[in-house]
């Protein structure tokens, strides 16, 4: 179902208040009113309906467990909002473990004065994102802080997934000769957020790439199992931070080929204008796979069957030299070191 | 180990920065520096050491899953701080499901400018609380928001616990005739926070009752299994909100005996001065058990073996009359309705 269709089906319920107040976080009648007058109905499922302090789940075997708090500003941006991002972010972290995301917890920190209309829009996005990713919200929490002590809405999601039976994803499995693949063009999310923040306008709107990645990782694990050595999503700090961490922690070198790294032309143009490096710019709907060389082409082929991985490409490989460092070669054959970023080019990007 | 001893063993590491900056939430070098220069060492365990996006856990059977965000103000208060509260709060929510808490995720939203000294003190409290409760922090996240967009520190913890094999805790199991037990004197946490906020001084400091409750619930489940019908911790909204929810959702009535409800004399005095009702005041280290009448005395006996449940008492029972309502009788035999609180007497109490 498209998000806009879902929106039509979920009109704003008749709340008898227009904004969030401190009392909505009290645990009393107003908290109940907030939840019962639409929120529970929207997110409805068997576990959530029990209204206990926690959910009871049946889990067997190896389970992946991951958490993220989302503080992005602005909360609405081209291509998504904080609600969709909060679901996808944790779904993707669980998927990066080689697991199939199943359950999420959902915890809000709302700022007093948040319009109910905005809260509802975010809830509808959450609903949409959970349906698309095939996960269920089974337990939650709502807190409200005084005006000026928060920023509209912060969301924490924590996810549980069942390990794919053929997955063996670990830093220790990364080997010399492994190929490094990105699932799609990079830097789109970061540039999208920056453009709204700065009020920049390009010929076409650059939309955030926020999306769930578990459908792709599942298909890859089904096809190649243990020949996939590592998944990582290069969010904050971008591809540069993620690969530097891998090189450092795996005690290996990484070499990238500049000309193979997919970047949308309008994103590249924006980066040039703004003096940003796409390698350091945050992503949301992109992951990297480090795989045995013999399956690299096959991985890219499968990724290309997905609309949102049309630009998947092999961008480099793992090498024995320059332990702990990431190098990049350009079209002329020159090489430079890609350093670990010190800070983020953009704070509050997710 | 006492908290002060642990504090001596965990002196503030030599961070080369005194305060949290936005770059500490960037995912780059400074985030790494923050985590590697003491945080990971302090919270050390096998799962956390893998530094992946998530933790891989082995779980079999029924599992309880619960989340809470903590936004208490002030973050340090008599008897505890937000770190200890964040661990205990989620440990207790998992315990209330009839489960044995095992793993926690830990997610920070820090406000730019938070002194490292305060952050460290909170981390040490977290460590202390996890050791006391017997749980491990296996995955986490750190975000930083601009000064004025948060309030020092917000913490989300999400917990996983294994169901006690003899537990069958559910609202549907509450029956007419069941006894209602509180594990200790009520309203202490709320009054403690209020007294610091208002700068009130009483003859003795009223300390928050924040503590883990899983040791008590485990012992009760070991002893009485399915004869325990429900556990609930009356946090926000106090005993009144929790019992109103139970009465409403179980479609039964509840009758309390005013004279049996334990309240510390200094808390009672403070409530009188401040015009607060202990029934509506938040608790942290107190739970309620609704149990078969024949085991009620035995439950209280076991609770009395714990230092922090010395005032455990049977305070009421479940009745067939006045469906959905909570009534309280006083020493004179008069009865009044205990309504669901509309808002919280004190915002940001947890």
XYZ file of C-alpha atoms in Angstrom:
700
model
C 0.000 0.000 0.000
C 1.343 3.448 -0.847
C 1.865 5.827 1.999
C -0.566 8.386 0.653
C -3.299 5.750 0.387
C -2.671 4.744 3.977
C -2.955 8.356 4.973
C -6.424 8.603 3.451
C -7.505 5.528 5.370
C -6.195 6.916 8.646
C -7.732 10.377 8.977
C -6.873 12.296 12.147
C -9.216 10.989 14.873
C -11.333 13.509 16.757
C -8.999 14.200 19.663
C -10.520 16.721 22.078
C -7.155 18.482 22.262
C -5.045 20.006 19.510
C -1.640 19.845 21.101
C 0.315 17.583 23.414
C 0.413 18.773 27.028
C 2.531 17.623 29.970
C -0.446 15.691 31.350
C -0.369 13.397 28.307
C 2.808 11.928 29.765
C 1.372 11.526 33.236
C 0.310 7.908 33.112
C -3.189 9.041 34.067
C -6.445 9.647 32.254
C -4.966 11.908 29.581
C -2.243 9.420 28.661
C -4.953 6.808 28.321
C -7.107 9.158 26.290
C -4.244 9.886 23.931
C -3.519 6.208 23.385
C -7.098 4.938 23.319
C -8.483 7.591 20.991
C -6.627 6.354 17.973
C -3.021 5.353 18.642
C -3.740 1.800 19.782
C -6.273 1.329 16.987
C -3.787 2.450 14.371
C -0.961 0.224 15.576
C -3.287 -2.656 16.539
C -1.951 -6.216 16.935
C -2.420 -9.082 19.382
C 0.587 -8.340 21.568
C 0.008 -4.601 21.845
C -3.662 -5.164 22.691
C -2.782 -6.755 26.017
C -1.888 -3.333 27.508
C 0.649 -4.766 29.954
C 3.973 -3.202 30.910
C 5.621 -5.428 28.340
C 4.887 -7.901 25.567
C 5.285 -11.660 25.766
C 6.890 -13.162 22.667
C 7.778 -16.693 21.625
C 11.399 -16.778 20.429
C 13.596 -19.724 19.705
C 17.269 -19.791 18.894
C 19.551 -16.938 18.003
C 18.036 -13.501 18.177
C 19.366 -10.075 17.117
C 18.625 -7.120 19.405
C 19.292 -3.502 18.476
C 18.310 -0.004 19.643
C 18.357 3.516 18.217
C 17.061 6.893 19.317
C 16.042 9.296 16.580
C 16.466 13.042 17.059
C 16.448 14.207 13.441
C 15.677 17.850 12.681
C 13.461 18.734 10.902
C 11.080 15.891 11.736
C 9.431 16.117 8.304
C 11.755 16.093 5.287
C 11.528 15.275 1.572
C 10.958 11.549 1.245
C 9.993 10.773 4.825
C 9.684 11.785 8.445
C 11.044 10.795 11.847
C 8.417 8.043 12.230
C 9.358 6.176 9.092
C 13.037 6.733 9.843
C 12.671 5.333 13.372
C 11.120 2.106 12.115
C 13.488 1.669 9.185
C 16.591 2.547 11.198
C 16.099 -0.217 13.736
C 14.715 -2.710 11.207
C 17.913 -2.141 9.229
C 20.218 -2.501 12.224
C 18.600 -5.850 12.976
C 18.865 -6.861 9.300
C 22.571 -5.926 9.323
C 23.088 -8.628 11.965
C 21.859 -11.189 9.429
C 18.482 -11.449 11.134
C 14.854 -11.198 10.065
C 13.285 -8.282 11.988
C 10.099 -9.308 13.839
C 9.200 -7.050 16.755
C 9.753 -3.430 17.706
C 9.285 -1.400 20.837
C 8.332 2.238 20.322
C 9.046 4.981 22.817
C 8.205 8.668 22.388
C 9.628 11.724 24.099
C 7.210 14.466 23.070
C 7.703 18.167 23.620
C 4.759 19.958 25.186
C 2.938 21.853 22.434
C 3.490 19.318 19.643
C 0.417 19.611 17.391
C -1.682 16.432 17.449
C -1.870 16.685 13.661
C 1.891 16.275 13.380
C 1.963 13.475 15.941
C -0.731 11.671 14.009
C 1.101 12.082 10.712
C 4.193 10.564 12.299
C 2.127 7.674 13.704
C 0.684 6.949 10.265
C 4.226 6.861 8.856
C 5.212 4.444 11.598
C 2.286 2.217 10.716
C 3.177 2.354 7.021
C 6.835 1.557 7.665
C 6.050 -1.399 9.954
C 3.696 -2.884 7.346
C 6.244 -2.470 4.607
C 9.031 -4.022 6.673
C 6.820 -6.795 8.056
C 7.432 -5.994 11.738
C 5.052 -5.449 14.639
C 5.141 -2.862 17.399
C 4.443 -4.867 20.529
C 5.232 -2.541 23.420
C 5.758 1.174 23.935
C 6.048 4.223 26.146
C 5.079 7.899 25.954
C 6.768 10.689 27.899
C 6.198 14.418 27.611
C 8.783 17.094 28.501
C 8.189 20.817 29.057
C 8.350 23.181 26.110
C 11.986 24.088 25.474
C 13.324 20.866 27.032
C 12.940 18.764 23.900
C 12.465 19.350 20.183
C 8.996 18.328 18.987
C 9.545 14.585 19.122
C 12.310 12.098 19.794
C 11.655 8.417 19.102
C 13.404 5.318 20.352
C 12.804 2.005 18.637
C 14.354 -1.244 19.778
C 14.096 -4.297 17.585
C 14.192 -8.053 17.867
C 14.833 -10.319 14.899
C 15.349 -14.014 14.372
C 18.711 -14.921 12.886
C 18.579 -16.171 9.330
C 19.493 -19.881 9.584
C 22.245 -19.517 6.937
C 23.661 -16.233 8.244
C 27.132 -15.990 9.721
C 27.773 -12.263 9.789
C 30.780 -11.157 11.822
C 33.693 -8.796 11.614
C 36.019 -11.767 12.074
C 34.749 -13.271 8.815
C 36.010 -10.379 6.661
C 38.946 -11.683 4.582
C 41.568 -10.354 2.182
C 40.098 -10.461 -1.327
C 36.494 -9.879 -0.188
C 34.518 -7.472 -2.340
C 32.750 -4.411 -0.943
C 29.331 -3.671 -2.384
C 26.996 -0.711 -1.805
C 23.311 -1.372 -2.364
C 22.524 1.994 -3.958
C 23.773 5.517 -4.585
C 25.160 7.137 -1.471
C 24.813 10.493 0.339
C 21.169 11.051 -0.653
C 19.725 11.200 2.878
C 22.309 13.667 4.168
C 21.933 16.032 1.239
C 18.142 15.822 1.421
C 18.143 16.892 5.087
C 20.726 19.590 4.505
C 18.764 21.056 1.627
C 15.616 21.504 3.771
C 17.577 22.863 6.687
C 19.363 25.432 4.577
C 16.334 26.180 2.421
C 18.309 25.195 -0.661
C 16.381 24.443 -3.816
C 17.690 22.299 -6.618
C 16.021 21.646 -9.959
C 14.601 18.399 -8.628
C 13.855 17.752 -4.961
C 16.410 15.410 -3.425
C 14.404 12.917 -1.398
C 15.811 10.989 1.549
C 16.446 7.341 0.750
C 14.938 6.111 4.040
C 13.620 2.576 3.496
C 13.728 -0.857 5.014
C 16.556 -3.069 3.793
C 15.487 -6.392 5.292
C 13.825 -7.580 2.070
C 17.163 -7.277 0.259
C 19.345 -8.802 2.965
C 16.906 -11.712 3.290
C 17.095 -12.446 -0.429
C 20.886 -12.277 -0.373
C 21.163 -14.585 2.620
C 18.727 -17.046 1.010
C 20.928 -17.083 -2.091
C 24.445 -16.947 -0.667
C 24.297 -17.785 3.062
C 27.706 -17.817 4.737
C 29.475 -16.416 1.693
C 28.192 -13.064 2.889
C 30.689 -12.022 5.531
C 29.384 -8.676 6.741
C 26.473 -6.268 6.355
C 26.663 -2.677 7.591
C 24.530 0.375 6.965
C 26.613 3.522 6.582
C 24.363 5.987 8.441
C 25.984 8.697 10.587
C 29.514 9.422 9.345
C 28.698 7.834 5.979
C 30.626 5.189 4.077
C 33.920 6.653 5.334
C 33.145 6.141 9.033
C 31.724 2.656 8.544
C 34.628 1.370 6.436
C 37.189 2.929 8.762
C 35.619 1.119 11.700
C 35.682 -2.154 9.794
C 39.312 -1.723 8.680
C 40.371 -0.802 12.213
C 38.462 -3.565 14.001
C 39.239 -6.301 11.430
C 42.933 -5.277 11.224
C 42.817 -5.239 7.425
C 43.089 -2.631 4.692
C 40.330 -1.444 2.374
C 40.730 -0.052 -1.148
C 37.912 1.776 -2.911
C 37.602 2.749 -6.538
C 36.308 6.316 -6.778
C 34.790 5.838 -10.231
C 32.646 2.911 -9.089
C 30.939 4.672 -6.178
C 27.355 5.496 -7.184
C 26.178 9.028 -6.394
C 23.085 10.604 -8.007
C 24.049 13.484 -10.286
C 21.979 16.039 -8.389
C 23.480 14.829 -5.086
C 26.970 15.096 -6.578
C 26.182 18.632 -7.756
C 24.837 19.593 -4.313
C 27.933 18.141 -2.639
C 30.165 20.203 -4.914
C 28.252 23.420 -4.231
C 28.242 22.794 -0.485
C 31.797 21.511 -0.242
C 30.698 18.152 1.155
C 32.215 14.758 0.438
C 29.591 12.081 -0.377
C 31.765 9.487 1.381
C 31.222 11.298 4.671
C 27.550 12.056 4.168
C 24.883 10.078 6.032
C 22.732 7.415 4.368
C 19.572 5.700 5.534
C 18.376 3.330 2.828
C 21.746 1.986 1.741
C 23.802 -0.876 3.068
C 27.206 -2.336 2.373
C 27.872 -6.025 1.964
C 31.360 -7.490 2.280
C 31.285 -10.804 0.452
C 33.420 -13.617 -0.936
C 34.736 -12.477 -4.353
C 33.085 -15.327 -6.265
C 29.566 -14.162 -5.343
C 30.079 -10.402 -5.747
C 28.562 -10.186 -9.233
C 25.644 -12.356 -8.152
C 24.953 -10.094 -5.172
C 24.829 -7.045 -7.430
C 22.531 -8.866 -9.839
C 20.033 -9.676 -7.085
C 20.194 -6.120 -5.753
C 19.419 -4.753 -9.217
C 16.064 -6.581 -9.129
C 14.980 -4.113 -6.390
C 13.738 -0.675 -7.429
C 15.684 1.008 -4.669
C 18.976 -0.770 -5.414
C 19.228 0.041 -9.094
C 22.666 1.582 -8.555
C 24.164 -1.261 -6.521
C 27.846 -1.652 -7.354
C 31.113 -3.255 -6.294
C 33.084 -0.287 -4.971
C 36.236 -1.856 -3.605
C 37.918 -4.745 -1.858
C 39.623 -5.875 1.298
C 43.432 -5.968 1.102
C 46.296 -7.156 3.291
C 48.207 -3.880 3.003
C 47.857 -0.664 5.022
C 46.226 -2.382 7.955
C 43.411 -0.347 9.508
C 43.283 2.187 6.669
C 40.823 2.951 3.904
C 42.364 4.112 0.596
C 40.579 5.382 -2.473
C 41.941 5.500 -6.009
C 40.647 7.976 -8.571
C 40.290 7.706 -12.355
C 43.914 8.835 -12.804
C 45.173 5.993 -10.599
C 46.150 8.267 -7.704
C 45.406 7.057 -4.171
C 44.487 8.961 -1.050
C 43.587 7.969 2.485
C 39.924 8.217 3.509
C 40.195 9.230 7.150
C 37.750 8.542 9.919
C 35.551 11.646 10.174
C 36.161 13.582 13.386
C 32.637 14.919 13.778
C 29.565 14.774 11.602
C 29.206 17.266 8.764
C 25.605 17.605 9.878
C 24.425 17.061 13.431
C 21.036 15.444 14.079
C 20.854 13.682 10.736
C 18.941 10.704 12.181
C 28.892 -4.091 46.192
C 27.760 -0.752 47.565
C 27.347 2.039 45.087
C 29.934 4.231 46.801
C 32.520 1.436 46.639
C 31.826 0.982 42.941
C 32.263 4.698 42.502
C 35.753 4.550 44.028
C 36.681 1.746 41.661
C 35.433 3.682 38.637
C 37.142 7.069 38.821
C 36.394 9.464 35.963
C 38.666 8.450 33.056
C 40.936 11.096 31.569
C 38.648 12.330 28.799
C 40.296 15.095 26.766
C 37.033 17.023 26.842
C 34.996 18.254 29.817
C 31.602 18.491 28.228
C 29.533 16.689 25.602
C 29.510 18.398 22.208
C 27.345 17.781 19.144
C 30.220 15.932 17.483
C 30.021 13.222 20.172
C 26.781 12.154 18.518
C 28.216 12.177 15.009
C 29.085 8.527 14.597
C 32.660 9.625 13.787
C 35.928 9.788 15.678
C 34.544 11.706 18.653
C 31.686 9.250 19.201
C 34.259 6.486 19.150
C 36.513 8.401 21.504
C 33.687 8.931 23.949
C 32.779 5.247 23.958
C 36.292 3.808 23.851
C 37.797 6.024 26.520
C 35.873 4.476 29.339
C 32.224 3.753 28.531
C 32.764 0.366 26.888
C 35.274 -0.618 29.581
C 32.847 0.228 32.342
C 29.914 -1.664 30.845
C 32.077 -4.492 29.439
C 30.584 -7.877 28.538
C 30.927 -10.371 25.703
C 27.968 -9.187 23.646
C 28.732 -5.473 23.929
C 32.373 -6.092 22.991
C 31.417 -7.144 19.457
C 30.687 -3.518 18.488
C 28.108 -4.458 15.861
C 24.865 -2.604 15.173
C 23.105 -5.100 17.391
C 23.716 -7.951 19.802
C 23.125 -11.617 19.061
C 21.452 -13.480 21.926
C 20.363 -17.081 22.447
C 16.738 -17.155 23.632
C 14.374 -20.062 23.915
C 10.713 -20.041 24.709
C 8.576 -17.240 26.025
C 10.271 -13.891 26.349
C 9.110 -10.599 27.888
C 10.002 -7.388 26.062
C 9.520 -3.905 27.518
C 10.686 -0.338 26.865
C 10.801 2.937 28.787
C 12.260 6.373 28.170
C 13.375 8.291 31.237
C 13.144 12.081 31.302
C 13.204 12.714 35.059
C 14.144 16.149 36.324
C 16.403 16.669 38.218
C 18.652 13.862 36.977
C 20.300 13.494 40.386
C 17.962 13.151 43.355
C 18.119 11.803 46.919
C 18.532 8.034 46.713
C 19.464 7.745 43.048
C 19.840 9.257 39.627
C 18.435 8.836 36.136
C 20.922 6.054 35.325
C 19.878 3.806 38.170
C 16.227 4.644 37.518
C 16.543 3.745 33.817
C 17.935 0.297 34.595
C 15.525 -0.440 37.443
C 12.495 0.880 35.578
C 12.849 -1.518 32.680
C 14.097 -4.412 34.811
C 10.929 -3.975 36.858
C 8.614 -3.774 33.846
C 10.074 -7.078 32.621
C 9.748 -8.582 36.103
C 6.092 -7.464 36.229
C 5.448 -9.743 33.231
C 6.546 -12.702 35.362
C 9.909 -12.872 33.619
C 13.536 -12.963 34.703
C 15.238 -9.877 33.215
C 18.393 -10.780 31.239
C 19.416 -8.170 28.656
C 19.040 -4.424 28.249
C 19.625 -1.991 25.428
C 20.759 1.477 26.490
C 20.189 4.587 24.403
C 21.207 8.122 25.361
C 19.937 11.471 24.119
C 22.490 13.906 25.532
C 22.176 17.665 25.528
C 25.217 19.508 24.235
C 27.113 20.903 27.208
C 26.426 18.015 29.601
C 29.501 17.830 31.856
C 31.451 14.582 31.352
C 31.663 14.285 35.124
C 27.874 14.030 35.361
C 27.665 11.639 32.427
C 30.253 9.421 34.070
C 28.438 9.456 37.394
C 25.265 8.330 35.622
C 27.186 5.578 33.802
C 28.586 4.290 37.089
C 25.047 4.185 38.486
C 23.931 2.241 35.429
C 26.735 -0.238 35.966
C 25.858 -0.601 39.645
C 22.165 -1.095 38.907
C 22.799 -3.728 36.204
C 25.065 -5.693 38.563
C 22.538 -5.549 41.356
C 19.685 -6.651 39.072
C 21.767 -9.311 37.289
C 21.199 -7.949 33.769
C 23.620 -7.097 30.984
C 23.664 -4.137 28.627
C 24.281 -5.706 25.231
C 23.621 -2.937 22.705
C 23.268 0.829 22.729
C 23.161 4.170 20.995
C 24.287 7.729 21.716
C 22.737 10.833 20.207
C 23.499 14.464 21.027
C 21.057 17.359 20.552
C 21.844 21.086 20.537
C 21.782 23.018 23.800
C 18.200 24.008 24.567
C 16.722 21.105 22.568
C 16.985 18.551 25.348
C 17.465 18.571 29.128
C 20.878 17.225 30.145
C 20.142 13.567 29.470
C 17.250 11.344 28.450
C 17.737 7.574 28.601
C 15.824 4.779 26.912
C 16.272 1.235 28.121
C 14.560 -1.738 26.543
C 14.678 -5.086 28.253
C 14.385 -8.746 27.435
C 13.632 -11.381 30.034
C 12.916 -15.099 30.036
C 9.510 -16.024 31.378
C 9.568 -17.806 34.717
C 8.461 -21.376 33.929
C 5.736 -21.266 36.615
C 4.492 -17.763 35.791
C 1.047 -17.117 34.385
C 0.584 -13.402 34.850
C -2.343 -11.840 33.008
C -5.153 -9.396 33.583
C -7.613 -12.166 32.683
C -6.452 -14.188 35.680
C -7.556 -11.583 38.248
C -10.565 -13.007 40.124
C -13.110 -11.917 42.688
C -11.674 -12.610 46.131
C -8.044 -12.057 45.090
C -5.962 -10.096 47.553
C -4.031 -6.958 46.625
C -0.594 -6.603 48.151
C 1.885 -3.706 47.991
C 5.526 -4.626 48.436
C 6.478 -1.567 50.493
C 5.396 1.885 51.635
C 4.098 4.011 48.797
C 4.636 7.571 47.485
C 8.289 7.799 48.544
C 9.745 8.383 45.059
C 7.322 11.146 44.137
C 7.791 13.038 47.388
C 11.558 12.665 47.161
C 11.619 14.259 43.685
C 9.187 16.970 44.670
C 11.204 17.902 47.710
C 14.379 18.498 45.649
C 12.488 20.365 42.962
C 10.820 22.680 45.435
C 13.880 22.955 47.659
C 11.858 21.626 50.590
C 13.728 20.320 53.595
C 12.292 17.867 56.049
C 13.913 16.658 59.257
C 15.174 13.575 57.461
C 15.902 13.422 53.741
C 13.250 11.451 51.908
C 15.132 9.183 49.528
C 13.645 7.777 46.334
C 12.819 4.097 46.613
C 14.291 3.282 43.163
C 15.413 -0.354 43.199
C 15.157 -3.530 41.202
C 12.223 -5.749 42.107
C 13.121 -8.869 40.128
C 14.712 -10.600 43.130
C 11.386 -10.387 44.979
C 9.145 -11.397 42.086
C 11.432 -14.356 41.336
C 11.191 -15.609 44.921
C 7.410 -15.236 44.893
C 7.037 -17.078 41.591
C 9.338 -19.858 42.834
C 7.139 -20.233 45.901
C 3.639 -19.703 44.516
C 3.746 -20.007 40.697
C 0.364 -19.622 39.041
C -1.350 -18.591 42.270
C 0.102 -15.179 41.563
C -2.337 -13.629 39.113
C -0.855 -10.215 38.389
C 2.168 -8.035 39.113
C 2.141 -4.300 38.416
C 4.430 -1.468 39.471
C 2.505 1.683 40.315
C 4.870 4.274 38.834
C 3.397 7.357 37.079
C -0.070 8.054 38.435
C 0.643 5.963 41.538
C -1.423 3.173 43.059
C -4.631 4.951 42.028
C -3.864 4.941 38.279
C -2.627 1.356 38.265
C -5.596 -0.069 40.185
C -8.074 1.937 38.094
C -6.567 0.471 34.938
C -6.801 -3.027 36.353
C -10.413 -2.564 37.511
C -11.412 -1.105 34.142
C -9.624 -3.676 31.984
C -10.550 -6.701 34.124
C -14.172 -5.532 34.503
C -14.083 -6.050 38.255
C -14.241 -3.864 41.334
C -11.442 -3.150 43.793
C -11.781 -2.264 47.472
C -8.901 -0.865 49.484
C -8.560 -0.433 53.216
C -7.082 2.972 53.959
C -5.606 1.944 57.301
C -3.612 -0.887 55.745
C -1.795 1.179 53.119
C 1.801 1.662 54.228
C 3.172 5.223 53.935
C 6.328 6.380 55.750
C 5.497 8.939 58.441
C 7.715 11.642 56.910
C 6.154 10.997 53.473
C 2.694 11.221 55.006
C 3.644 14.499 56.686
C 5.037 15.883 53.417
C 1.875 14.859 51.569
C -0.237 16.670 54.137
C 1.831 19.848 53.919
C 1.816 19.766 50.113
C -1.799 18.713 49.693
C -0.863 15.540 47.830
C -2.543 12.170 48.042
C -0.071 9.275 48.468
C -2.359 7.081 46.350
C -1.708 9.324 43.350
C 1.997 9.816 43.950
C 4.556 7.983 41.813
C 6.568 5.008 43.060
C 9.632 3.321 41.639
C 10.720 0.521 43.975
C 7.268 -0.773 44.876
C 5.086 -3.314 43.147
C 1.617 -4.682 43.617
C 0.756 -8.358 43.495
C -2.779 -9.595 42.995
C -2.884 -13.135 44.326
C -5.144 -16.002 45.289
C -6.439 -15.306 48.847
C -4.923 -18.472 50.311
C -1.348 -17.387 49.578
C -1.684 -13.698 50.508
C -0.174 -14.073 53.973
C 2.649 -16.194 52.573
C 3.470 -13.552 49.949
C 3.718 -10.872 52.632
C 5.915 -13.151 54.757
C 8.380 -13.672 51.902
C 8.405 -9.965 51.099
C 9.239 -9.153 54.731
C 12.493 -11.091 54.349
C 13.709 -8.329 52.001
C 15.105 -5.131 53.531
C 13.239 -2.997 51.037
C 9.880 -4.688 51.532
C 9.636 -4.410 55.293
C 6.293 -2.636 54.998
C 4.672 -5.067 52.578
C 0.959 -5.397 53.359
C -2.369 -6.652 52.079
C -4.203 -3.448 51.216
C -7.395 -4.638 49.625
C -9.208 -7.157 47.501
C -10.974 -7.724 44.226
C -14.783 -7.656 44.428
C -17.682 -8.373 42.098
C -19.419 -5.069 42.871
C -18.903 -1.601 41.319
C -17.359 -2.961 38.135
C -14.431 -0.876 36.896
C -14.189 1.206 40.069
C -11.718 1.433 42.930
C -13.210 2.191 46.366
C -11.376 2.899 49.591
C -12.754 2.573 53.096
C -11.361 4.579 56.008
C -11.037 3.761 59.706
C -14.571 5.039 60.310
C -15.968 2.612 57.744
C -16.788 5.306 55.172
C -16.114 4.531 51.517
C -15.077 6.828 48.690
C -14.224 6.308 45.049
C -10.538 6.526 44.064
C -10.767 8.079 40.620
C -8.343 7.682 37.782
C -5.985 10.677 37.975
C -6.503 13.089 35.085
C -2.923 14.286 34.851
C 0.145 13.683 36.997
C 0.595 15.701 40.168
C 4.222 16.023 39.102
C 5.379 15.928 35.508
C 8.687 14.251 34.620
C 8.764 12.016 37.670
C 10.541 9.190 35.792
